[in-house]
mmCIF file of C-alpha atoms in Angstrom:
data_model
loop_
_atom_site.group_PDB
_atom_site.id
_atom_site.type_symbol
_atom_site.label_atom_id
_atom_site.label_comp_id
_atom_site.label_asym_id
_atom_site.label_seq_id
_atom_site.Cartn_x
_atom_site.Cartn_y
_atom_site.Cartn_z
ATOM 1 C CA MET A 20 0.222 0.103 0.516
ATOM 2 C CA LYS A 21 1.859 3.442 -0.765
ATOM 3 C CA LYS A 22 1.286 6.350 1.001
ATOM 4 C CA ALA A 23 -0.746 8.404 -0.728
ATOM 5 C CA GLU A 24 -3.117 5.385 -0.369
ATOM 6 C CA LEU A 25 -3.271 5.268 3.637
ATOM 7 C CA ALA A 26 -3.665 8.732 3.367
ATOM 8 C CA GLN A 27 -6.919 8.162 1.730
ATOM 9 C CA ARG A 28 -8.035 5.584 3.564
ATOM 10 C CA LEU A 29 -7.345 7.571 7.049
ATOM 11 C CA LYS A 30 -9.513 11.367 5.886
ATOM 12 C CA HIS A 31 -12.191 8.066 5.165
ATOM 13 C CA ALA A 32 -12.048 7.821 8.379
ATOM 14 C CA CYS A 33 -11.567 10.859 9.788
ATOM 15 C CA THR A 34 -14.505 11.907 7.805
ATOM 16 C CA SER A 35 -16.497 9.323 8.919
ATOM 17 C CA VAL A 36 -16.218 10.292 13.325
ATOM 18 C CA LEU A 37 -17.105 13.506 11.849
ATOM 19 C CA ALA A 38 -20.563 12.319 10.363
ATOM 20 C CA ALA A 39 -21.449 10.536 13.904
ATOM 21 C CA GLU A 40 -21.059 14.097 15.255
ATOM 22 C CA ASP A 41 -24.492 14.339 16.292
ATOM 23 C CA GLU A 42 -24.474 11.250 17.699
ATOM 24 C CA LEU A 43 -21.183 11.050 19.872
ATOM 25 C CA THR A 44 -22.822 13.894 21.250
ATOM 26 C CA ASP A 45 -26.053 11.878 22.351
ATOM 27 C CA ILE A 46 -24.542 9.207 24.177
ATOM 28 C CA ASP A 47 -22.104 11.028 25.664
ATOM 29 C CA SER A 48 -25.180 12.840 27.026
ATOM 30 C CA ARG A 49 -26.807 10.581 28.945
ATOM 31 C CA PHE A 50 -24.607 9.494 31.593
ATOM 32 C CA GLY A 51 -20.778 11.811 29.960
ATOM 33 C CA ASP A 52 -20.436 15.333 29.733
ATOM 34 C CA ALA A 53 -21.946 15.015 26.275
ATOM 35 C CA ASP A 54 -18.561 16.069 24.784
ATOM 36 C CA HIS A 55 -17.345 13.575 23.102
ATOM 37 C CA GLY A 56 -19.299 14.389 19.922
ATOM 38 C CA LEU A 57 -17.235 17.952 19.822
ATOM 39 C CA THR A 58 -13.430 16.416 21.451
ATOM 40 C CA MET A 59 -13.693 13.359 18.045
ATOM 41 C CA ASN A 60 -14.563 16.605 15.720
ATOM 42 C CA LYS A 61 -11.604 18.225 16.625
ATOM 43 C CA ILE A 62 -9.405 15.121 16.407
ATOM 44 C CA ALA A 63 -10.758 13.939 12.897
ATOM 45 C CA GLY A 64 -10.196 17.048 11.868
ATOM 46 C CA ALA A 65 -6.857 17.917 12.954
ATOM 47 C CA ILE A 66 -5.788 14.678 12.143
ATOM 48 C CA SER A 67 -7.318 15.575 8.137
ATOM 49 C CA ASP A 68 -5.187 18.593 8.279
ATOM 50 C CA ALA A 69 -2.449 16.468 8.701
ATOM 51 C CA VAL A 70 -2.696 13.932 6.550
ATOM 52 C CA ASP A 71 -2.630 16.810 3.650
ATOM 53 C CA GLN A 72 -0.136 18.712 4.865
ATOM 54 C CA SER A 73 1.764 15.903 5.347
ATOM 55 C CA GLU A 74 5.218 16.033 3.771
ATOM 56 C CA GLY A 75 7.635 13.645 4.633
ATOM 57 C CA GLY A 76 6.623 9.354 3.989
ATOM 58 C CA ILE A 77 3.849 7.251 5.971
ATOM 59 C CA GLN A 78 6.288 7.669 9.565
ATOM 60 C CA SER A 79 6.286 11.134 9.481
ATOM 61 C CA MET A 80 2.608 11.612 8.356
ATOM 62 C CA LEU A 81 1.578 9.345 11.282
ATOM 63 C CA ASP A 82 3.876 11.266 13.112
ATOM 64 C CA ASP A 83 2.237 14.977 12.067
ATOM 65 C CA ALA A 84 -1.301 13.275 13.065
ATOM 66 C CA ALA A 85 -0.229 12.102 16.532
ATOM 67 C CA MET A 86 1.342 15.856 17.228
ATOM 68 C CA ALA A 87 -1.565 17.223 15.876
ATOM 69 C CA VAL A 88 -3.906 15.367 18.157
ATOM 70 C CA MET A 89 -1.678 16.339 20.621
ATOM 71 C CA THR A 90 -1.427 20.470 20.973
ATOM 72 C CA LEU A 91 -6.042 19.594 21.107
ATOM 73 C CA ASN A 92 -7.817 21.384 24.033
ATOM 74 C CA GLY A 93 -10.427 18.953 24.957
ATOM 75 C CA GLY A 94 -11.289 16.011 27.488
ATOM 76 C CA SER A 95 -9.739 13.403 28.517
ATOM 77 C CA ALA A 96 -9.830 11.669 25.059
ATOM 78 C CA VAL A 97 -7.415 14.143 23.621
ATOM 79 C CA PRO A 98 -4.176 11.860 24.976
ATOM 80 C CA LEU A 99 -5.525 8.709 24.265
ATOM 81 C CA TRP A 100 -5.891 9.286 20.385
ATOM 82 C CA ASN A 101 -2.157 10.842 20.555
ATOM 83 C CA THR A 102 -0.849 8.167 22.239
ATOM 84 C CA TRP A 103 -2.517 5.036 20.044
ATOM 85 C CA LEU A 104 -1.161 7.498 17.081
ATOM 86 C CA ASP A 105 1.872 8.024 18.309
ATOM 87 C CA GLY A 106 2.440 4.388 18.938
ATOM 88 C CA MET A 107 1.074 3.412 15.474
ATOM 89 C CA GLN A 108 4.228 5.842 14.233
ATOM 90 C CA GLU A 109 6.728 4.057 16.050
ATOM 91 C CA ASN A 110 6.076 0.670 14.248
ATOM 92 C CA ALA A 111 5.021 2.355 10.442
ATOM 93 C CA PRO A 112 8.082 2.317 8.389
ATOM 94 C CA GLU A 113 9.509 6.167 6.951
ATOM 95 C CA GLY A 114 9.149 5.288 3.194
ATOM 96 C CA ASP A 115 6.058 5.626 1.581
ATOM 97 C CA GLU A 116 5.123 1.931 1.994
ATOM 98 C CA ILE A 117 3.324 -1.082 3.528
ATOM 99 C CA ASP A 118 2.962 -3.633 3.391
ATOM 100 C CA ILE A 119 0.425 -6.083 5.989
ATOM 101 C CA ALA A 120 3.186 -7.127 8.022
ATOM 102 C CA GLY A 121 3.834 -3.425 8.035
ATOM 103 C CA LEU A 122 0.497 -2.720 9.033
ATOM 104 C CA GLN A 123 0.390 -5.612 11.236
ATOM 105 C CA ALA A 124 3.448 -4.454 13.428
ATOM 106 C CA ALA A 125 2.201 -0.343 13.756
ATOM 107 C CA PHE A 126 -1.316 -1.073 15.376
ATOM 108 C CA SER A 127 -0.451 -3.812 17.379
ATOM 109 C CA ARG A 128 2.150 -1.065 18.815
ATOM 110 C CA ALA A 129 0.278 1.301 18.590
ATOM 111 C CA LEU A 130 -2.518 -0.842 21.307
ATOM 112 C CA GLU A 131 0.147 -1.409 22.940
ATOM 113 C CA ALA A 132 0.748 1.746 23.531
ATOM 114 C CA LEU A 133 -2.621 2.511 24.186
ATOM 115 C CA THR A 134 -2.261 0.022 26.637
ATOM 116 C CA GLU A 135 -0.239 0.717 28.745
ATOM 117 C CA ILE A 136 -2.073 4.030 29.737
ATOM 118 C CA SER A 137 -5.952 3.556 29.980
ATOM 119 C CA GLY A 138 -5.374 0.941 32.086
ATOM 120 C CA ALA A 139 -8.845 -0.402 30.677
ATOM 121 C CA LYS A 140 -9.362 -3.678 28.898
ATOM 122 C CA MET A 141 -12.308 -4.927 27.051
ATOM 123 C CA GLY A 142 -15.662 -4.570 29.523
ATOM 124 C CA ASP A 143 -14.706 -1.646 31.035
ATOM 125 C CA LYS A 144 -16.127 0.222 28.910
ATOM 126 C CA THR A 145 -15.064 1.841 26.452
ATOM 127 C CA MET A 146 -13.044 3.213 23.446
ATOM 128 C CA MET A 147 -11.002 -0.091 23.855
ATOM 129 C CA ASP A 148 -14.073 -1.785 23.722
ATOM 130 C CA ALA A 149 -13.840 -1.737 19.572
ATOM 131 C CA LEU A 150 -9.874 -1.588 19.538
ATOM 132 C CA ILE A 151 -8.901 -4.872 20.812
ATOM 133 C CA PRO A 152 -11.047 -7.058 18.662
ATOM 134 C CA ALA A 153 -9.972 -4.361 15.807
ATOM 135 C CA SER A 154 -6.308 -4.688 16.624
ATOM 136 C CA LEU A 155 -6.872 -8.243 17.284
ATOM 137 C CA ALA A 156 -8.150 -8.802 13.536
ATOM 138 C CA ILE A 157 -5.790 -6.950 12.298
ATOM 139 C CA ALA A 158 -2.692 -9.241 14.068
ATOM 140 C CA SER A 159 -4.706 -12.673 12.881
ATOM 141 C CA TYR A 160 -4.701 -12.059 8.547
ATOM 142 C CA GLN A 161 -3.440 -14.183 6.879
ATOM 143 C CA GLY A 162 -4.314 -13.319 3.505
ATOM 144 C CA ASP A 163 -2.312 -10.734 1.372
ATOM 145 C CA ASP A 164 -4.838 -7.608 0.329
ATOM 146 C CA GLU A 165 -5.386 -4.465 3.412
ATOM 147 C CA ASN A 166 -9.712 -4.262 1.506
ATOM 148 C CA GLU A 167 -10.216 -7.306 3.434
ATOM 149 C CA LEU A 168 -7.754 -6.404 6.575
ATOM 150 C CA PHE A 169 -9.098 -3.351 6.849
ATOM 151 C CA ALA A 170 -12.886 -4.485 6.570
ATOM 152 C CA SER A 171 -12.649 -7.831 9.018
ATOM 153 C CA ALA A 172 -10.795 -5.228 11.555
ATOM 154 C CA ALA A 173 -14.259 -2.512 11.167
ATOM 155 C CA ARG A 174 -16.052 -6.147 11.511
ATOM 156 C CA ALA A 175 -14.639 -6.119 14.635
ATOM 157 C CA ALA A 176 -15.187 -2.871 15.858
ATOM 158 C CA ALA A 177 -18.416 -2.328 15.126
ATOM 159 C CA GLN A 178 -19.047 -5.763 17.041
ATOM 160 C CA GLY A 179 -16.672 -4.686 20.109
ATOM 161 C CA ALA A 180 -19.171 -1.127 20.265
ATOM 162 C CA GLU A 181 -22.350 -3.308 20.148
ATOM 163 C CA ASP A 182 -21.090 -4.882 22.580
ATOM 164 C CA SER A 183 -20.598 -2.183 25.201
ATOM 165 C CA LYS A 184 -23.916 -1.808 25.912
ATOM 166 C CA GLN A 185 -24.028 -4.579 27.916
ATOM 167 C CA TYR A 186 -21.652 -3.619 30.537
ATOM 168 C CA VAL A 187 -20.816 -1.398 33.289
ATOM 169 C CA SER A 188 -19.256 1.269 33.270
ATOM 170 C CA LYS A 189 -15.489 1.430 34.890
ATOM 171 C CA PHE A 190 -13.868 4.595 33.880
ATOM 172 C CA GLY A 191 -14.844 9.095 33.903
ATOM 173 C CA ARG A 192 -17.922 9.760 34.679
ATOM 174 C CA ALA A 193 -19.911 7.603 33.818
ATOM 175 C CA ARG A 194 -18.634 5.111 36.641
ATOM 176 C CA SER A 195 -20.930 6.543 39.070
ATOM 177 C CA TYR A 196 -24.073 5.813 37.093
ATOM 178 C CA GLY A 197 -23.049 1.602 37.766
ATOM 179 C CA ALA A 198 -25.811 -0.333 36.106
ATOM 180 C CA GLN A 199 -27.693 2.979 34.660
ATOM 181 C CA THR A 200 -25.043 2.578 31.480
ATOM 182 C CA ILE A 201 -26.197 -0.949 30.201
ATOM 183 C CA GLY A 202 -28.134 -0.184 27.116
ATOM 184 C CA THR A 203 -26.654 2.186 26.004
ATOM 185 C CA PRO A 204 -23.215 1.679 24.420
ATOM 186 C CA ASP A 205 -19.656 4.059 25.133
ATOM 187 C CA ALA A 206 -19.290 7.002 22.994
ATOM 188 C CA GLY A 207 -15.156 6.222 23.353
ATOM 189 C CA ALA A 208 -15.828 2.486 21.397
ATOM 190 C CA MET A 209 -18.588 4.057 18.539
ATOM 191 C CA SER A 210 -16.238 6.903 18.162
ATOM 192 C CA MET A 211 -13.431 4.513 17.410
ATOM 193 C CA SER A 212 -15.925 1.958 15.138
ATOM 194 C CA TYR A 213 -16.290 4.829 13.179
ATOM 195 C CA PHE A 214 -12.775 5.223 12.300
ATOM 196 C CA PHE A 215 -13.014 1.973 11.492
ATOM 197 C CA GLN A 216 -15.878 1.717 9.785
ATOM 198 C CA GLY A 217 -13.591 5.367 7.069
ATOM 199 C CA LEU A 218 -10.242 3.170 7.411
ATOM 200 C CA ALA A 219 -12.094 0.210 5.662
ATOM 201 C CA GLN A 220 -13.144 3.096 2.004
ATOM 202 C CA ALA A 221 -10.449 1.881 0.453
#
């Protein structure tokens, strides 16, 4: 996959998140601060702009995206997305091409980096409920078609976000609502799912 193709997928991912702003705000308004839609709008916009303006290789593009997110003022999602993107660039190639193994290495390191600072796992009703399944789908993919790889990740992320409805919130403001949060998906899991839906669009 060429840098331009990956850049296009990242742009689609950002567009997918931007289109879901109202939905994300509604979900977060039930047990959170009602700011997740706005925060993700800022994050997606920053990533998209950084991808547009990046002049280096793939690693440089992902590093630019991480730096753009890091400068934002916003909710708890900002440092989490910065960490994820920064981890991704650590294992990304410096040049303009990335193969399946390279994508797997980049997404694997991204998950490791985020796990190290978040402490959240599947079932905690966070963005990890979508990210972990998507990352595992990428890691276990054995084919040679990036379309299939991202499609499998998108399906896993969507299922993970859907599954988050059945969990009790264990992080953030929503934690104080306990069992009342059952039945509502996690806003962070939903935004991550939308991002992967976009990545699956070539």
